[in-house]
Amino acid sequence: EIQLQESGPGLVKPSQSLSLTCSVTGYTITSGYDWSWIRKFPGNKMEWMGYISYSGSTNYNPSLKSRISITRDTSKNQFFLQLNSVTTEDTATYYCARSPLTIWGQGVMVTVSS
Amino acid sequence: DTVLTQSPALAVSPGERVTISCKASESVSTRMHWYQQKPGQQPKLLIYKASNLASGVPARFSGSGSGTDFTLTIDPVEADDTATYFCQQSWNGPLTFGSGTKLEIK
């Protein structure tokens, strides 16, 4: 059974970087599919942030392009999200998912606050 | 970006039929997908490519539509269907989501 699990700090200070890890079990991320990050803001709005493909190429939402980086560690079967220069508007629950968005992690809530 | 518009909330009684709509600001062909999200849980795919039932999803759920107008139907509704339902398109530019329809079972 394929499972995804997000991890990372729940609190980040404004202007700092947000870094999250998605650990994948039951499937090798280099075997296929794209591996996405999505976030859900308070109030229900959801935003697709970007993905890293099985081959290592990336595709980002243009709204975030200057601040986002998605990378991976194939030896650990993990992929990562880094979002720079965060503000309080980046407070959200962050999900990793296999694209097409058929399998999601449980999500991790991140608050940006001083 | 393609904007997806959903009505914010609906309330129905168990056993009834409910339709949840999603209107796209431009055509998305049939690349519309529907998710159910319960509080504290991750979204669960219900319908993919407008009308295809995802694995393990009860046949009470169905989807229809193409172009700009899409519908998710639950018939009959059960108490466990209390959740927020999101549409999402994968045809144009960055993936986008609707704002969600909160379904209350009376």
mmCIF file of N, CA and C in Angstrom, chain B residues 5-105:
data_model
loop_
_atom_site.group_PDB
_atom_site.id
_atom_site.type_symbol
_atom_site.label_atom_id
_atom_site.label_comp_id
_atom_site.label_asym_id
_atom_site.label_seq_id
_atom_site.Cartn_x
_atom_site.Cartn_y
_atom_site.Cartn_z
ATOM 1 N N THR B 5 -15.935 27.711 -9.566
ATOM 2 C CA THR B 5 -16.899 28.287 -8.637
ATOM 3 C C THR B 5 -17.861 27.216 -8.140
ATOM 4 N N GLN B 6 -17.956 27.107 -6.828
ATOM 5 C CA GLN B 6 -18.880 26.170 -6.179
ATOM 6 C C GLN B 6 -19.777 26.933 -5.223
ATOM 7 N N SER B 7 -20.982 26.438 -5.014
ATOM 8 C CA SER B 7 -21.840 27.014 -3.985
ATOM 9 C C SER B 7 -21.261 26.630 -2.627
ATOM 10 N N PRO B 8 -21.371 27.498 -1.632
ATOM 11 C CA PRO B 8 -20.653 27.268 -0.377
ATOM 12 C C PRO B 8 -21.190 26.146 0.495
ATOM 13 N N ALA B 9 -22.501 25.943 0.491
ATOM 14 C CA ALA B 9 -23.040 24.965 1.426
ATOM 15 C C ALA B 9 -24.388 24.439 0.961
ATOM 16 N N LEU B 10 -24.666 23.204 1.405
ATOM 17 C CA LEU B 10 -25.946 22.560 1.135
ATOM 18 C C LEU B 10 -26.336 21.752 2.363
ATOM 19 N N ALA B 11 -27.652 21.587 2.572
ATOM 20 C CA ALA B 11 -28.145 20.737 3.659
ATOM 21 C C ALA B 11 -29.245 19.855 3.101
ATOM 22 N N VAL B 12 -29.099 18.555 3.320
ATOM 23 C CA VAL B 12 -30.097 17.600 2.818
ATOM 24 C C VAL B 12 -30.356 16.548 3.888
ATOM 25 N N SER B 13 -31.431 15.796 3.720
ATOM 26 C CA SER B 13 -31.785 14.722 4.645
ATOM 27 C C SER B 13 -31.290 13.390 4.102
ATOM 28 N N PRO B 14 -30.992 12.446 5.006
ATOM 29 C CA PRO B 14 -30.567 11.119 4.550
ATOM 30 C C PRO B 14 -31.592 10.530 3.587
ATOM 31 N N GLY B 15 -31.075 9.830 2.569
ATOM 32 C CA GLY B 15 -31.955 9.208 1.595
ATOM 33 C C GLY B 15 -32.276 10.074 0.400
ATOM 34 N N GLU B 16 -32.018 11.368 0.505
ATOM 35 C CA GLU B 16 -32.294 12.268 -0.611
ATOM 36 C C GLU B 16 -31.165 12.210 -1.637
ATOM 37 N N ARG B 17 -31.428 12.847 -2.761
ATOM 38 C CA ARG B 17 -30.441 13.004 -3.829
ATOM 39 C C ARG B 17 -29.909 14.429 -3.770
ATOM 40 N N VAL B 18 -28.587 14.564 -3.853
ATOM 41 C CA VAL B 18 -27.998 15.896 -3.815
ATOM 42 C C VAL B 18 -27.053 16.078 -5.002
ATOM 43 N N THR B 19 -27.093 17.260 -5.582
ATOM 44 C CA THR B 19 -26.174 17.587 -6.661
ATOM 45 C C THR B 19 -25.333 18.790 -6.245
ATOM 46 N N ILE B 20 -24.065 18.675 -6.451
ATOM 47 C CA ILE B 20 -23.106 19.731 -6.135
ATOM 48 C C ILE B 20 -22.500 20.197 -7.456
ATOM 49 N N SER B 21 -22.544 21.486 -7.691
ATOM 50 C CA SER B 21 -22.108 22.000 -8.986
ATOM 51 C C SER B 21 -20.746 22.677 -8.902
ATOM 52 N N CYS B 22 -20.090 22.711 -10.035
ATOM 53 C CA CYS B 22 -18.790 23.363 -10.182
ATOM 54 C C CYS B 22 -18.752 23.979 -11.567
ATOM 55 N N LYS B 23 -18.540 25.295 -11.610
ATOM 56 C CA LYS B 23 -18.496 25.982 -12.897
ATOM 57 C C LYS B 23 -17.097 26.541 -13.118
ATOM 58 N N ALA B 24 -16.530 26.227 -14.274
ATOM 59 C CA ALA B 24 -15.191 26.687 -14.620
ATOM 60 C C ALA B 24 -15.251 27.973 -15.429
ATOM 61 N N SER B 25 -14.247 28.832 -15.229
ATOM 62 C CA SER B 25 -14.205 30.114 -15.937
ATOM 63 C C SER B 25 -13.840 29.952 -17.409
ATOM 64 N N GLU B 26 -13.338 28.796 -17.785
ATOM 65 C CA GLU B 26 -13.039 28.455 -19.177
ATOM 66 C C GLU B 26 -13.114 26.941 -19.311
ATOM 67 N N SER B 27 -13.174 26.486 -20.533
ATOM 68 C CA SER B 27 -13.327 25.053 -20.729
ATOM 69 C C SER B 27 -12.161 24.263 -20.136
ATOM 70 N N VAL B 28 -12.499 23.169 -19.454
ATOM 71 C CA VAL B 28 -11.500 22.233 -18.948
ATOM 72 C C VAL B 28 -11.691 20.858 -19.565
ATOM 73 N N SER B 29 -12.397 20.819 -20.726
ATOM 74 C CA SER B 29 -12.702 19.544 -21.379
ATOM 75 C C SER B 29 -13.406 18.637 -20.362
ATOM 76 N N THR B 30 -12.892 17.461 -20.129
ATOM 77 C CA THR B 30 -13.453 16.600 -19.070
ATOM 78 C C THR B 30 -12.438 16.368 -17.955
ATOM 79 N N ARG B 31 -11.457 17.240 -17.862
ATOM 80 C CA ARG B 31 -10.424 17.106 -16.857
ATOM 81 C C ARG B 31 -10.827 17.765 -15.537
ATOM 82 N N MET B 32 -11.975 17.308 -15.035
ATOM 83 C CA MET B 32 -12.485 17.770 -13.742
ATOM 84 C C MET B 32 -12.558 16.583 -12.815
ATOM 85 N N HIS B 33 -12.129 16.818 -11.573
ATOM 86 C CA HIS B 33 -12.056 15.748 -10.585
ATOM 87 C C HIS B 33 -12.727 16.234 -9.306
ATOM 88 N N TRP B 34 -13.249 15.291 -8.546
ATOM 89 C CA TRP B 34 -13.973 15.633 -7.321
ATOM 90 C C TRP B 34 -13.360 14.906 -6.119
ATOM 91 N N TYR B 35 -13.287 15.646 -5.013
ATOM 92 C CA TYR B 35 -12.718 15.120 -3.774
ATOM 93 C C TYR B 35 -13.694 15.338 -2.623
ATOM 94 N N GLN B 36 -13.616 14.436 -1.658
ATOM 95 C CA GLN B 36 -14.332 14.574 -0.397
ATOM 96 C C GLN B 36 -13.302 14.797 0.700
ATOM 97 N N GLN B 37 -13.555 15.781 1.546
ATOM 98 C CA GLN B 37 -12.655 15.983 2.672
ATOM 99 C C GLN B 37 -13.450 16.130 3.960
ATOM 100 N N LYS B 38 -13.165 15.256 4.900
ATOM 101 C CA LYS B 38 -13.769 15.330 6.224
ATOM 102 C C LYS B 38 -12.818 16.052 7.162
ATOM 103 N N PRO B 39 -13.336 16.663 8.245
ATOM 104 C CA PRO B 39 -12.466 17.423 9.159
ATOM 105 C C PRO B 39 -11.314 16.575 9.678
ATOM 106 N N GLY B 40 -10.115 17.133 9.620
ATOM 107 C CA GLY B 40 -8.939 16.451 10.137
ATOM 108 C C GLY B 40 -8.375 15.382 9.231
ATOM 109 N N GLN B 41 -8.966 15.207 8.052
ATOM 110 C CA GLN B 41 -8.493 14.177 7.129
ATOM 111 C C GLN B 41 -7.992 14.810 5.833
ATOM 112 N N GLN B 42 -7.249 14.014 5.069
ATOM 113 C CA GLN B 42 -6.810 14.470 3.767
ATOM 114 C C GLN B 42 -7.932 14.308 2.750
ATOM 115 N N PRO B 43 -7.873 15.057 1.651
ATOM 116 C CA PRO B 43 -8.866 14.866 0.593
ATOM 117 C C PRO B 43 -8.803 13.445 0.036
ATOM 118 N N LYS B 44 -9.979 12.973 -0.344
ATOM 119 C CA LYS B 44 -10.117 11.638 -0.933
ATOM 120 C C LYS B 44 -10.722 11.784 -2.321
ATOM 121 N N LEU B 45 -10.063 11.214 -3.313
ATOM 122 C CA LEU B 45 -10.569 11.295 -4.676
ATOM 123 C C LEU B 45 -11.849 10.461 -4.815
ATOM 124 N N LEU B 46 -12.902 11.088 -5.343
ATOM 125 C CA LEU B 46 -14.159 10.387 -5.587
ATOM 126 C C LEU B 46 -14.360 10.085 -7.075
ATOM 127 N N ILE B 47 -14.197 11.126 -7.883
ATOM 128 C CA ILE B 47 -14.474 11.059 -9.314
ATOM 129 C C ILE B 47 -13.278 11.657 -10.057
ATOM 130 N N TYR B 48 -12.820 10.981 -11.119
ATOM 131 C CA TYR B 48 -11.760 11.556 -11.944
ATOM 132 C C TYR B 48 -12.231 11.672 -13.387
ATOM 133 N N LYS B 49 -11.695 12.661 -14.074
ATOM 134 C CA LYS B 49 -12.074 12.944 -15.465
ATOM 135 C C LYS B 49 -13.588 12.999 -15.621
ATOM 136 N N ALA B 50 -14.190 13.782 -14.773
ATOM 137 C CA ALA B 50 -15.611 14.166 -14.844
ATOM 138 C C ALA B 50 -16.598 13.089 -14.424
ATOM 139 N N SER B 51 -16.373 11.836 -14.832
ATOM 140 C CA SER B 51 -17.436 10.847 -14.633
ATOM 141 C C SER B 51 -16.946 9.472 -14.225
ATOM 142 N N ASN B 52 -15.669 9.336 -13.938
ATOM 143 C CA ASN B 52 -15.109 8.024 -13.605
ATOM 144 C C ASN B 52 -14.999 7.852 -12.098
ATOM 145 N N LEU B 53 -15.584 6.785 -11.598
ATOM 146 C CA LEU B 53 -15.588 6.517 -10.164
ATOM 147 C C LEU B 53 -14.226 5.998 -9.728
ATOM 148 N N ALA B 54 -13.656 6.632 -8.719
ATOM 149 C CA ALA B 54 -12.359 6.176 -8.211
ATOM 150 C C ALA B 54 -12.509 4.843 -7.485
ATOM 151 N N SER B 55 -11.425 4.132 -7.389
ATOM 152 C CA SER B 55 -11.429 2.818 -6.778
ATOM 153 C C SER B 55 -11.928 2.868 -5.336
ATOM 154 N N GLY B 56 -12.859 1.967 -5.026
ATOM 155 C CA GLY B 56 -13.349 1.855 -3.664
ATOM 156 C C GLY B 56 -14.451 2.832 -3.289
ATOM 157 N N VAL B 57 -14.811 3.714 -4.189
ATOM 158 C CA VAL B 57 -15.852 4.722 -3.907
ATOM 159 C C VAL B 57 -17.224 4.119 -4.216
ATOM 160 N N PRO B 58 -18.163 4.275 -3.291
ATOM 161 C CA PRO B 58 -19.498 3.688 -3.523
ATOM 162 C C PRO B 58 -20.171 4.241 -4.775
ATOM 163 N N ALA B 59 -20.983 3.398 -5.394
ATOM 164 C CA ALA B 59 -21.678 3.778 -6.632
ATOM 165 C C ALA B 59 -22.756 4.837 -6.393
ATOM 166 N N ARG B 60 -22.983 5.198 -5.120
ATOM 167 C CA ARG B 60 -23.906 6.298 -4.826
ATOM 168 C C ARG B 60 -23.369 7.635 -5.361
ATOM 169 N N PHE B 61 -22.064 7.679 -5.574
ATOM 170 C CA PHE B 61 -21.427 8.883 -6.086
ATOM 171 C C PHE B 61 -21.309 8.790 -7.611
ATOM 172 N N SER B 62 -21.626 9.884 -8.292
ATOM 173 C CA SER B 62 -21.454 9.920 -9.738
ATOM 174 C C SER B 62 -21.122 11.348 -10.165
ATOM 175 N N GLY B 63 -20.508 11.450 -11.317
ATOM 176 C CA GLY B 63 -20.142 12.767 -11.827
ATOM 177 C C GLY B 63 -20.531 12.910 -13.281
ATOM 178 N N SER B 64 -20.774 14.149 -13.690
ATOM 179 C CA SER B 64 -21.113 14.410 -15.087
ATOM 180 C C SER B 64 -20.644 15.804 -15.469
ATOM 181 N N GLY B 65 -20.642 16.039 -16.761
ATOM 182 C CA GLY B 65 -20.307 17.364 -17.270
ATOM 183 C C GLY B 65 -19.126 17.363 -18.210
ATOM 184 N N SER B 66 -18.985 18.474 -18.908
ATOM 185 C CA SER B 66 -17.839 18.709 -19.781
ATOM 186 C C SER B 66 -17.786 20.198 -20.096
ATOM 187 N N GLY B 67 -16.642 20.653 -20.527
ATOM 188 C CA GLY B 67 -16.511 22.069 -20.847
ATOM 189 C C GLY B 67 -16.379 22.921 -19.603
ATOM 190 N N THR B 68 -17.441 23.611 -19.230
ATOM 191 C CA THR B 68 -17.379 24.507 -18.074
ATOM 192 C C THR B 68 -18.316 24.134 -16.936
ATOM 193 N N ASP B 69 -19.238 23.215 -17.148
ATOM 194 C CA ASP B 69 -20.240 22.899 -16.131
ATOM 195 C C ASP B 69 -20.192 21.429 -15.727
ATOM 196 N N PHE B 70 -20.036 21.229 -14.425
ATOM 197 C CA PHE B 70 -19.851 19.884 -13.890
ATOM 198 C C PHE B 70 -20.723 19.688 -12.664
ATOM 199 N N THR B 71 -21.075 18.426 -12.431
ATOM 200 C CA THR B 71 -21.939 18.095 -11.308
ATOM 201 C C THR B 71 -21.455 16.821 -10.642
ATOM 202 N N LEU B 72 -21.455 16.857 -9.319
ATOM 203 C CA LEU B 72 -21.259 15.664 -8.510
ATOM 204 C C LEU B 72 -22.615 15.333 -7.896
ATOM 205 N N THR B 73 -23.047 14.083 -8.051
ATOM 206 C CA THR B 73 -24.329 13.648 -7.504
ATOM 207 C C THR B 73 -24.102 12.554 -6.475
ATOM 208 N N ILE B 74 -24.810 12.663 -5.360
ATOM 209 C CA ILE B 74 -24.811 11.601 -4.352
ATOM 210 C C ILE B 74 -26.254 11.156 -4.194
ATOM 211 N N ASP B 75 -26.512 9.874 -4.453
ATOM 212 C CA ASP B 75 -27.888 9.368 -4.428
ATOM 213 C C ASP B 75 -27.909 7.886 -4.072
ATOM 214 N N PRO B 76 -28.397 7.522 -2.898
ATOM 215 C CA PRO B 76 -28.933 8.410 -1.867
ATOM 216 C C PRO B 76 -27.844 8.889 -0.906
ATOM 217 N N VAL B 77 -28.087 10.028 -0.305
ATOM 218 C CA VAL B 77 -27.151 10.576 0.675
ATOM 219 C C VAL B 77 -27.236 9.798 1.987
ATOM 220 N N GLU B 78 -26.083 9.574 2.611
ATOM 221 C CA GLU B 78 -26.020 8.937 3.927
ATOM 222 C C GLU B 78 -25.405 9.910 4.931
ATOM 223 N N ALA B 79 -25.634 9.638 6.202
ATOM 224 C CA ALA B 79 -25.131 10.518 7.267
ATOM 225 C C ALA B 79 -23.615 10.683 7.185
ATOM 226 N N ASP B 80 -22.916 9.624 6.792
ATOM 227 C CA ASP B 80 -21.448 9.649 6.715
ATOM 228 C C ASP B 80 -20.931 10.543 5.591
ATOM 229 N N ASP B 81 -21.824 11.041 4.743
ATOM 230 C CA ASP B 81 -21.386 11.894 3.629
ATOM 231 C C ASP B 81 -21.166 13.334 4.053
ATOM 232 N N THR B 82 -21.393 13.636 5.316
ATOM 233 C CA THR B 82 -21.095 14.971 5.826
ATOM 234 C C THR B 82 -19.621 15.271 5.598
ATOM 235 N N ALA B 83 -19.342 16.314 4.810
ATOM 236 C CA ALA B 83 -17.966 16.619 4.416
ATOM 237 C C ALA B 83 -17.982 17.869 3.547
ATOM 238 N N THR B 84 -16.792 18.307 3.178
ATOM 239 C CA THR B 84 -16.644 19.355 2.166
ATOM 240 C C THR B 84 -16.200 18.700 0.868
ATOM 241 N N TYR B 85 -16.815 19.094 -0.213
ATOM 242 C CA TYR B 85 -16.541 18.513 -1.529
ATOM 243 C C TYR B 85 -15.890 19.580 -2.419
ATOM 244 N N PHE B 86 -14.751 19.197 -2.990
ATOM 245 C CA PHE B 86 -13.978 20.104 -3.837
ATOM 246 C C PHE B 86 -13.947 19.588 -5.270
ATOM 247 N N CYS B 87 -14.028 20.500 -6.231
ATOM 248 C CA CYS B 87 -13.700 20.152 -7.602
ATOM 249 C C CYS B 87 -12.285 20.651 -7.901
ATOM 250 N N GLN B 88 -11.649 20.072 -8.899
ATOM 251 C CA GLN B 88 -10.276 20.429 -9.269
ATOM 252 C C GLN B 88 -10.089 20.150 -10.742
ATOM 253 N N GLN B 89 -9.452 21.077 -11.452
ATOM 254 C CA GLN B 89 -9.232 20.877 -12.890
ATOM 255 C C GLN B 89 -7.766 20.661 -13.188
ATOM 256 N N SER B 90 -7.535 19.866 -14.229
ATOM 257 C CA SER B 90 -6.149 19.579 -14.633
ATOM 258 C C SER B 90 -5.972 19.780 -16.134
ATOM 259 N N TRP B 91 -6.756 20.701 -16.732
ATOM 260 C CA TRP B 91 -6.669 20.925 -18.176
ATOM 261 C C TRP B 91 -5.857 22.157 -18.540
ATOM 262 N N ASN B 92 -6.014 23.199 -17.774
ATOM 263 C CA ASN B 92 -5.385 24.482 -18.083
ATOM 264 C C ASN B 92 -4.350 24.867 -17.038
ATOM 265 N N GLY B 93 -3.155 25.218 -17.495
ATOM 266 C CA GLY B 93 -2.158 25.836 -16.642
ATOM 267 C C GLY B 93 -1.986 25.173 -15.307
ATOM 268 N N PRO B 94 -1.764 25.966 -14.244
ATOM 269 C CA PRO B 94 -1.607 25.316 -12.948
ATOM 270 C C PRO B 94 -2.914 24.658 -12.503
ATOM 271 N N LEU B 95 -2.801 23.507 -11.861
ATOM 272 C CA LEU B 95 -3.986 22.874 -11.296
ATOM 273 C C LEU B 95 -4.685 23.878 -10.386
ATOM 274 N N THR B 96 -6.011 23.926 -10.455
ATOM 275 C CA THR B 96 -6.758 24.797 -9.556
ATOM 276 C C THR B 96 -7.921 24.033 -8.938
ATOM 277 N N PHE B 97 -8.358 24.529 -7.799
ATOM 278 C CA PHE B 97 -9.409 23.904 -7.019
ATOM 279 C C PHE B 97 -10.577 24.864 -6.844
ATOM 280 N N GLY B 98 -11.766 24.308 -6.708
ATOM 281 C CA GLY B 98 -12.895 25.098 -6.263
ATOM 282 C C GLY B 98 -12.772 25.407 -4.783
ATOM 283 N N SER B 99 -13.628 26.298 -4.310
ATOM 284 C CA SER B 99 -13.566 26.732 -2.914
ATOM 285 C C SER B 99 -14.251 25.758 -1.967
ATOM 286 N N GLY B 100 -14.882 24.738 -2.521
ATOM 287 C CA GLY B 100 -15.487 23.706 -1.687
ATOM 288 C C GLY B 100 -16.947 23.957 -1.384
ATOM 289 N N THR B 101 -17.718 22.879 -1.328
ATOM 290 C CA THR B 101 -19.128 22.917 -0.913
ATOM 291 C C THR B 101 -19.270 22.075 0.337
ATOM 292 N N LYS B 102 -19.694 22.703 1.409
ATOM 293 C CA LYS B 102 -19.869 21.981 2.673
ATOM 294 C C LYS B 102 -21.248 21.352 2.692
ATOM 295 N N LEU B 103 -21.287 20.039 2.788
ATOM 296 C CA LEU B 103 -22.543 19.296 2.789
ATOM 297 C C LEU B 103 -22.907 18.915 4.212
ATOM 298 N N GLU B 104 -24.071 19.337 4.625
ATOM 299 C CA GLU B 104 -24.599 18.976 5.949
ATOM 300 C C GLU B 104 -25.744 18.005 5.762
ATOM 301 N N ILE B 105 -25.731 16.950 6.546
ATOM 302 C CA ILE B 105 -26.832 15.996 6.530
ATOM 303 C C ILE B 105 -27.722 16.310 7.729
#
